[in-house]
Amino acid sequence: MIAETGHYALVLALALALIQSLVPMIGAKLRDPALMNVARSTAVAQLLFVGASFVALVLVHVGSDFSVANVFENSHSQKPLIYKISGVWGNHEGSMLLWVAILALFGGLVAIFGSNLPLSLRAHVLAVQGWIATAFYLFILLTSNPFLRLAEVPVEGRDLNPILQDIGLAIHPPMLYLGYVGFSISFSFAVAALIEGRVDAAWARWVRPWTLMAWVFLTLGIAMGSYWAYYELGWGGWWFWDPVENASLMPWLAGTALLHSALVMEKRNALKIWTILLSILTFSLSLLGTFLVRSGVLTSVHAFATDPSRGVFILLILCLFIGGSLTLYAWRASSLKQGGLFAPISREGSLVLNNLFLTTACATVFVGTLYPLALEVLTGDKISVGAPFFNLTFGPLCVPLLLAMPFGPLLAWKRGDLLGAAQRLLAAGLLALFAVALLWAFVRGGSTLAPLAIGLAVFVIVGALVDLVERIALFRVPLGISWRRARGLPRAAWGTAFAHAGIGVALIGIVCESTWNSEYIATMKPNDSAMVGGYEFKLNGLSQRQGPNYREVFASFSVSQQGAVLGTLTPSKRSFATRGMSTSEAALMTRGVSQLYVSLGDLRADGAVAVRIYHKPWVLLIWYGPLLMAFGGLLSLSDRRLRVGAPKPAKAARALQAAE
């Protein structure tokens, strides 16, 4: 009965989405406030019904109701509770239900907290959200119904993919979807603006908090996915340029450009056409990621579906929304009035330069990801585009971007002083050169460019601090005055500094891990020892134990440095009988911001085991950087200017608007 309730709730949500997509548009055309307000009530009601549907799916998974095909295919009665819950979105059908639930959540938030929006704009935004929701409800109900019953009830389920039975799965997909789907609001605002033919600074102020929220979630989702791949897959890597990884990176790059473009539009009423286009492209790239994962064109640990009919349906949705929005853009963009002018050397100019590099980097990833797929479709030839291509194309684009990053906040709006900004960044430049010289003098091995990359990271980090120092006039006025200025600074200023510094922190981690990591890959027997990165790893022995739904062989390694025992690492190899699969569970020991990493390979008949042992210097900075960036985004989001948004129209203005 729970499954049927969830199914009916999903059907009712579809009906509400259809009403939401049509009635407010008619109301906006007729200037009828009552019809336009239908968008608000239907968005909230749709959220309630799709929420009920999602809860129903969670309940049948937790209750191990194997009469439901989705539960039978992806669960097991002995599976831990956390994985029964996270297994809801560990499959195609459940993940799509989570997708539309988050879509309805954002629509509901706009309906509830968007009372300061003009009535017609809110009606159009929620109507566009209704179009998107309608398409995906139809996709789920026609091709991916998670509530289908089996004619014969099995005794036990087939279990979830063992690789996905990890705490990272409980965090990574919801975070990623909150980012992916969150950009639908920016898309809806853009399409609504094109329909109305009116875009101004107030529009940018309304759209920027939603974009920033989606960007924060996507940043956290990508970072969590990277860390999950690092410790769960047992390869010791943190980024593989997998097509589905790239599918999450592309909307992040476009969304970062959108944030900066919306800032220029809000402050200077400029870059209108560019901001609208980026709003469309960012969500379009999110839809592209959905297509890649569910079309069957990719073979990846991330890929959920291999049914071509689903891929065709998603492709039709892709063509409808991307093609339709770009057609509308081509038709209406010329009617949008240009905003304020600015000199090339200005804060606006620096943000434009930033956007050019970001979009070019995004285009590079796009070509590298889709070119092999297009070539195979057109010619049947299979080629592989991997890390060498992306490192040689994406990396060089990041260098000028990072060099220019500290200058932007120090330049004035409209017309800036480049020489003055350079003088204020002199200390940052000197510290960067000192870091380079120090590394060249004392660090051996690795690429000669690595110290230069770390110097660039130091320049970015210190440059972000210089902006704060300049704002509070530190060392130029008494400390008490600087302290009061610091307390009075907008949170957005602090958020910008933290986000920019986070990029520098992540770059240091990337360079150190890639350049100076040590590895040992061999076969070891009990009492064998290996030296890696100045640490001694001794294999004490192998043991077995029974888990909830797997059998596990684990090894005990004593880790010591200069004769002092630091602790024990217990990597394991798990075998899941139901699925007939095995996984490697890496063991990690954190030393400051560095890590020691051990994973097991195949066991041999003579009692030996294949092992991978790594010393990864400063590797945790790779993920501390995105956390710092997300924290900066949250600080900016808490800024009063973004929380308040545009002021509510006065009563007289609202009455006039209703009478029009």
PDB file of N, CA and C in Angstrom, residues 60 67 79 106 186 291 305 423 480 482 537:
ATOM      1  N   VAL A  60       9.675   1.868   1.860  1.00  0.00           N
ATOM      2  CA  VAL A  60       9.694   0.501   1.332  1.00  0.00           C
ATOM      3  C   VAL A  60      11.122  -0.045   1.293  1.00  0.00           C
ATOM      4  N   SER A  67       8.668  -6.966  -2.722  1.00  0.00           N
ATOM      5  CA  SER A  67       7.657  -7.025  -3.774  1.00  0.00           C
ATOM      6  C   SER A  67       7.777  -5.834  -4.717  1.00  0.00           C
ATOM      7  N   LYS A  79      21.431  -5.521   5.010  1.00  0.00           N
ATOM      8  CA  LYS A  79      22.206  -4.304   4.754  1.00  0.00           C
ATOM      9  C   LYS A  79      21.997  -3.309   5.893  1.00  0.00           C
ATOM     10  N   PHE A 106      13.197  23.500  -4.624  1.00  0.00           N
ATOM     11  CA  PHE A 106      13.610  24.845  -5.018  1.00  0.00           C
ATOM     12  C   PHE A 106      12.414  25.661  -5.495  1.00  0.00           C
ATOM     13  N   SER A 186      18.145  29.623 -11.698  1.00  0.00           N
ATOM     14  CA  SER A 186      18.790  30.632 -12.547  1.00  0.00           C
ATOM     15  C   SER A 186      18.245  30.534 -13.967  1.00  0.00           C
ATOM     16  N   PHE A 291      21.922  13.429 -18.763  1.00  0.00           N
ATOM     17  CA  PHE A 291      21.855  12.587 -19.964  1.00  0.00           C
ATOM     18  C   PHE A 291      23.022  11.593 -20.002  1.00  0.00           C
ATOM     19  N   ALA A 305      22.013   3.912 -15.753  1.00  0.00           N
ATOM     20  CA  ALA A 305      21.077   3.274 -16.677  1.00  0.00           C
ATOM     21  C   ALA A 305      21.751   2.921 -17.985  1.00  0.00           C
ATOM     22  N   GLN A 423      50.916  47.552  -6.861  1.00  0.00           N
ATOM     23  CA  GLN A 423      51.700  47.995  -5.706  1.00  0.00           C
ATOM     24  C   GLN A 423      51.155  47.414  -4.407  1.00  0.00           C
ATOM     25  N   GLY A 480      42.212  49.568  16.874  1.00  0.00           N
ATOM     26  CA  GLY A 480      40.803  49.617  17.268  1.00  0.00           C
ATOM     27  C   GLY A 480      39.901  49.995  16.110  1.00  0.00           C
ATOM     28  N   SER A 482      40.691  49.572  12.880  1.00  0.00           N
ATOM     29  CA  SER A 482      40.730  48.452  11.938  1.00  0.00           C
ATOM     30  C   SER A 482      39.787  47.344  12.378  1.00  0.00           C
ATOM     31  N   PHE A 537      56.215   0.278   6.930  1.00  0.00           N
ATOM     32  CA  PHE A 537      54.952  -0.444   7.003  1.00  0.00           C
ATOM     33  C   PHE A 537      55.267  -1.934   7.146  1.00  0.00           C
TER      34      PHE A 537
END
